[in-house]
PDB file of C-alpha atoms in Angstrom:
ATOM      1  CA  MET A   1     -88.105 201.290  34.623  1.00  0.00           C
ATOM      2  CA  VAL A   2     -91.554 200.238  35.840  1.00  0.00           C
ATOM      3  CA  LYS A   3     -92.790 199.949  32.238  1.00  0.00           C
ATOM      4  CA  LYS A   4     -89.840 197.695  31.344  1.00  0.00           C
ATOM      5  CA  LEU A   5     -90.521 195.524  34.373  1.00  0.00           C
ATOM      6  CA  LEU A   6     -94.214 195.211  33.488  1.00  0.00           C
ATOM      7  CA  LEU A   7     -93.333 194.409  29.887  1.00  0.00           C
ATOM      8  CA  CYS A   8     -90.889 191.687  30.950  1.00  0.00           C
ATOM      9  CA  MET A   9     -93.457 190.198  33.350  1.00  0.00           C
ATOM     10  CA  SER A  10     -96.111 190.190  30.618  1.00  0.00           C
ATOM     11  CA  VAL A  11     -93.803 188.475  28.142  1.00  0.00           C
ATOM     12  CA  ALA A  12     -92.804 185.894  30.754  1.00  0.00           C
ATOM     13  CA  ALA A  13     -96.446 185.223  31.623  1.00  0.00           C
ATOM     14  CA  LEU A  14     -97.398 184.739  27.975  1.00  0.00           C
ATOM     15  CA  ALA A  15     -94.439 182.442  27.385  1.00  0.00           C
ATOM     16  CA  GLY A  16     -95.416 180.423  30.440  1.00  0.00           C
ATOM     17  CA  CYS A  17     -98.975 180.057  29.175  1.00  0.00           C
ATOM     18  CA  ALA A  18     -97.812 178.842  25.780  1.00  0.00           C
ATOM     19  CA  ALA A  19     -95.303 176.403  27.255  1.00  0.00           C
ATOM     20  CA  GLY A  20     -97.813 175.134  29.807  1.00  0.00           C
ATOM     21  CA  ARG A  21    -100.426 174.197  27.216  1.00  0.00           C
ATOM     22  CA  PRO A  22    -100.893 170.431  27.503  1.00  0.00           C
ATOM     23  CA  SER A  23    -100.206 168.345  24.444  1.00  0.00           C
ATOM     24  CA  VAL A  24    -102.779 165.968  22.973  1.00  0.00           C
ATOM     25  CA  ARG A  25    -102.588 162.505  24.540  1.00  0.00           C
ATOM     26  CA  LEU A  26    -103.503 159.245  22.844  1.00  0.00           C
ATOM     27  CA  SER A  27    -106.527 158.949  25.134  1.00  0.00           C
ATOM     28  CA  ASP A  28    -107.650 162.424  24.003  1.00  0.00           C
ATOM     29  CA  LEU A  29    -107.448 161.320  20.385  1.00  0.00           C
ATOM     30  CA  GLN A  30    -109.325 158.023  20.741  1.00  0.00           C
ATOM     31  CA  THR A  31    -112.763 159.516  21.376  1.00  0.00           C
ATOM     32  CA  ASP A  32    -115.945 159.473  19.308  1.00  0.00           C
ATOM     33  CA  ILE A  33    -115.628 163.174  18.478  1.00  0.00           C
ATOM     34  CA  HIS A  34    -112.317 162.516  16.679  1.00  0.00           C
ATOM     35  CA  VAL A  35    -113.457 159.530  14.572  1.00  0.00           C
ATOM     36  CA  ARG A  36    -112.867 160.408  10.903  1.00  0.00           C
ATOM     37  CA  ASP A  37    -113.516 157.052   9.182  1.00  0.00           C
ATOM     38  CA  GLN A  38    -114.653 153.489   9.891  1.00  0.00           C
ATOM     39  CA  ARG A  39    -114.407 150.519   7.567  1.00  0.00           C
ATOM     40  CA  HIS A  40    -113.769 146.788   7.350  1.00  0.00           C
ATOM     41  CA  LEU A  41    -110.740 145.443   5.512  1.00  0.00           C
ATOM     42  CA  LYS A  42    -110.915 141.994   3.956  1.00  0.00           C
ATOM     43  CA  MET A  43    -107.349 141.116   4.898  1.00  0.00           C
ATOM     44  CA  ASP A  44    -105.435 140.105   8.004  1.00  0.00           C
ATOM     45  CA  PHE A  45    -102.600 141.881   9.830  1.00  0.00           C
ATOM     46  CA  PRO A  46     -99.756 140.155   7.947  1.00  0.00           C
ATOM     47  CA  LYS A  47    -101.244 141.223   4.584  1.00  0.00           C
ATOM     48  CA  ILE A  48    -101.692 144.801   5.810  1.00  0.00           C
ATOM     49  CA  GLN A  49     -98.139 144.884   7.125  1.00  0.00           C
ATOM     50  CA  MET A  50     -96.701 143.397   3.935  1.00  0.00           C
ATOM     51  CA  ALA A  51     -98.580 145.971   1.836  1.00  0.00           C
ATOM     52  CA  LEU A  52     -97.111 148.798   3.941  1.00  0.00           C
ATOM     53  CA  PHE A  53     -93.605 147.278   3.684  1.00  0.00           C
ATOM     54  CA  GLU A  54     -94.017 147.113  -0.098  1.00  0.00           C
ATOM     55  CA  HIS A  55     -95.265 150.712  -0.188  1.00  0.00           C
ATOM     56  CA  GLN A  56     -92.222 151.776   1.859  1.00  0.00           C
ATOM     57  CA  ARG A  57     -89.889 149.950  -0.530  1.00  0.00           C
ATOM     58  CA  VAL A  58     -91.454 151.387  -3.686  1.00  0.00           C
ATOM     59  CA  CYS A  59     -92.340 154.901  -2.527  1.00  0.00           C
ATOM     60  CA  GLY A  60     -89.744 155.609   0.137  1.00  0.00           C
ATOM     61  CA  SER A  61     -92.217 156.149   2.971  1.00  0.00           C
ATOM     62  CA  ALA A  62     -95.314 154.540   4.417  1.00  0.00           C
ATOM     63  CA  PRO A  63     -97.585 154.789   7.430  1.00  0.00           C
ATOM     64  CA  THR A  64     -96.300 152.881  10.458  1.00  0.00           C
ATOM     65  CA  PHE A  65     -97.921 149.564  11.450  1.00  0.00           C
ATOM     66  CA  ALA A  66     -97.596 148.152  14.988  1.00  0.00           C
ATOM     67  CA  VAL A  67     -99.274 145.192  16.695  1.00  0.00           C
ATOM     68  CA  ASP A  68    -100.366 145.726  20.305  1.00  0.00           C
ATOM     69  CA  SER A  69     -97.895 143.728  22.418  1.00  0.00           C
ATOM     70  CA  ASN A  70    -100.611 143.037  25.017  1.00  0.00           C
ATOM     71  CA  ASP A  71    -103.301 141.962  22.545  1.00  0.00           C
ATOM     72  CA  PRO A  72    -102.273 140.466  19.180  1.00  0.00           C
ATOM     73  CA  SER A  73    -105.808 140.956  17.820  1.00  0.00           C
ATOM     74  CA  ARG A  74    -105.268 144.726  17.950  1.00  0.00           C
ATOM     75  CA  ALA A  75    -102.871 146.917  15.993  1.00  0.00           C
ATOM     76  CA  THR A  76    -102.417 150.498  14.892  1.00  0.00           C
ATOM     77  CA  ILE A  77    -101.357 152.400  11.823  1.00  0.00           C
ATOM     78  CA  THR A  78    -100.037 155.917  12.289  1.00  0.00           C
ATOM     79  CA  LEU A  79     -99.311 158.682   9.815  1.00  0.00           C
ATOM     80  CA  LYS A  80     -97.557 161.711  11.259  1.00  0.00           C
ATOM     81  CA  MET A  81     -98.202 165.052   9.553  1.00  0.00           C
ATOM     82  CA  ARG A  82     -94.524 165.933  10.022  1.00  0.00           C
ATOM     83  CA  PRO A  83     -91.510 164.160  11.559  1.00  0.00           C
ATOM     84  CA  GLY A  84     -91.704 164.062  15.331  1.00  0.00           C
ATOM     85  CA  ALA A  85     -95.353 165.176  15.440  1.00  0.00           C
ATOM     86  CA  GLY A  86     -97.350 164.391  18.560  1.00  0.00           C
ATOM     87  CA  TRP A  87    -100.809 162.823  18.685  1.00  0.00           C
ATOM     88  CA  GLY A  88    -102.419 166.160  17.816  1.00  0.00           C
ATOM     89  CA  HIS A  89    -100.824 166.019  14.359  1.00  0.00           C
ATOM     90  CA  THR A  90    -101.085 162.297  13.694  1.00  0.00           C
ATOM     91  CA  VAL A  91    -103.726 160.248  11.902  1.00  0.00           C
ATOM     92  CA  LEU A  92    -104.297 157.054  13.897  1.00  0.00           C
ATOM     93  CA  VAL A  93    -106.025 153.919  12.615  1.00  0.00           C
ATOM     94  CA  ASP A  94    -107.054 151.437  15.306  1.00  0.00           C
ATOM     95  CA  LEU A  95    -107.254 147.931  13.863  1.00  0.00           C
ATOM     96  CA  THR A  96    -109.143 145.017  15.408  1.00  0.00           C
ATOM     97  CA  PHE A  97    -108.899 141.519  13.942  1.00  0.00           C
ATOM     98  CA  LEU A  98    -112.400 140.007  13.964  1.00  0.00           C
ATOM     99  CA  SER A  99    -113.593 136.402  14.120  1.00  0.00           C
ATOM    100  CA  ASP A 100    -114.805 136.562  10.497  1.00  0.00           C
ATOM    101  CA  LEU A 101    -111.129 137.095   9.499  1.00  0.00           C
ATOM    102  CA  THR A 102    -111.634 140.750   8.565  1.00  0.00           C
ATOM    103  CA  VAL A 103    -110.202 143.813  10.236  1.00  0.00           C
ATOM    104  CA  LYS A 104    -112.258 146.668  11.652  1.00  0.00           C
ATOM    105  CA  ALA A 105    -110.441 149.959  11.062  1.00  0.00           C
ATOM    106  CA  THR A 106    -111.393 153.083  13.002  1.00  0.00           C
ATOM    107  CA  THR A 107    -109.511 156.234  12.039  1.00  0.00           C
ATOM    108  CA  TYR A 108    -108.943 159.132  14.425  1.00  0.00           C
ATOM    109  CA  SER A 109    -107.537 162.607  13.988  1.00  0.00           C
ATOM    110  CA  TYR A 110    -107.565 165.454  16.472  1.00  0.00           C
ATOM    111  CA  TYR A 111    -108.216 167.890  13.639  1.00  0.00           C
ATOM    112  CA  ALA A 112    -110.791 167.598  10.860  1.00  0.00           C
ATOM    113  CA  GLY A 113    -109.844 167.981   7.219  1.00  0.00           C
ATOM    114  CA  VAL A 114    -107.603 164.923   6.965  1.00  0.00           C
ATOM    115  CA  ASP A 115    -109.553 163.123   4.241  1.00  0.00           C
ATOM    116  CA  LYS A 116    -106.505 163.156   1.948  1.00  0.00           C
ATOM    117  CA  GLN A 117    -104.296 161.554   4.600  1.00  0.00           C
ATOM    118  CA  VAL A 118    -106.934 158.931   5.443  1.00  0.00           C
ATOM    119  CA  ALA A 119    -107.252 158.077   1.742  1.00  0.00           C
ATOM    120  CA  GLN A 120    -103.446 157.914   1.502  1.00  0.00           C
ATOM    121  CA  ILE A 121    -103.269 155.329   4.322  1.00  0.00           C
ATOM    122  CA  PHE A 122    -105.858 153.022   2.806  1.00  0.00           C
ATOM    123  CA  ALA A 123    -104.481 153.490  -0.724  1.00  0.00           C
ATOM    124  CA  ALA A 124    -101.055 152.392   0.534  1.00  0.00           C
ATOM    125  CA  ILE A 125    -102.674 149.184   1.806  1.00  0.00           C
ATOM    126  CA  ALA A 126    -104.881 148.513  -1.222  1.00  0.00           C
ATOM    127  CA  HIS A 127    -102.339 149.568  -3.880  1.00  0.00           C
ATOM    128  CA  PRO A 128     -98.876 149.421  -2.294  1.00  0.00           C
ATOM    129  CA  LYS A 129     -96.994 149.938  -5.569  1.00  0.00           C
ATOM    130  CA  VAL A 130     -98.773 153.231  -6.322  1.00  0.00           C
ATOM    131  CA  CYS A 131     -97.052 156.240  -4.793  1.00  0.00           C
ATOM    132  CA  PRO A 132     -98.976 159.366  -3.768  1.00  0.00           C
ATOM    133  CA  LYS A 133     -98.540 162.403  -5.960  1.00  0.00           C
ATOM    134  CA  PRO A 134     -96.710 165.285  -4.241  1.00  0.00           C
TER     135      PRO A 134
END
């Protein structure tokens, strides 16, 4: 009886630890340690958005573009590793529209090894009618 009680308490404690693990927040992701790529794009937000719309139309899916409602000179592109993924499993591109009419793009990922996904995002913008190979 005592062994069963100890076993149940151990299982409950382990389950509580796993459930209590905090998820990755956006502020956790947007740090220097998680920068995976930086570049300048010679296009504005409407051209980027139109390229992603075209990619969605042709290929059936595309990264998600969103302008910051508080600052129209900032936007984001997100690519989730799976449907419903949190920030820990999302590639985030912060976009800033600059005075020289280019866009600074800083890419973040909580985990390393996302070169393929980063390339996929920028390929969708540069070549919206070319679909990634499965």
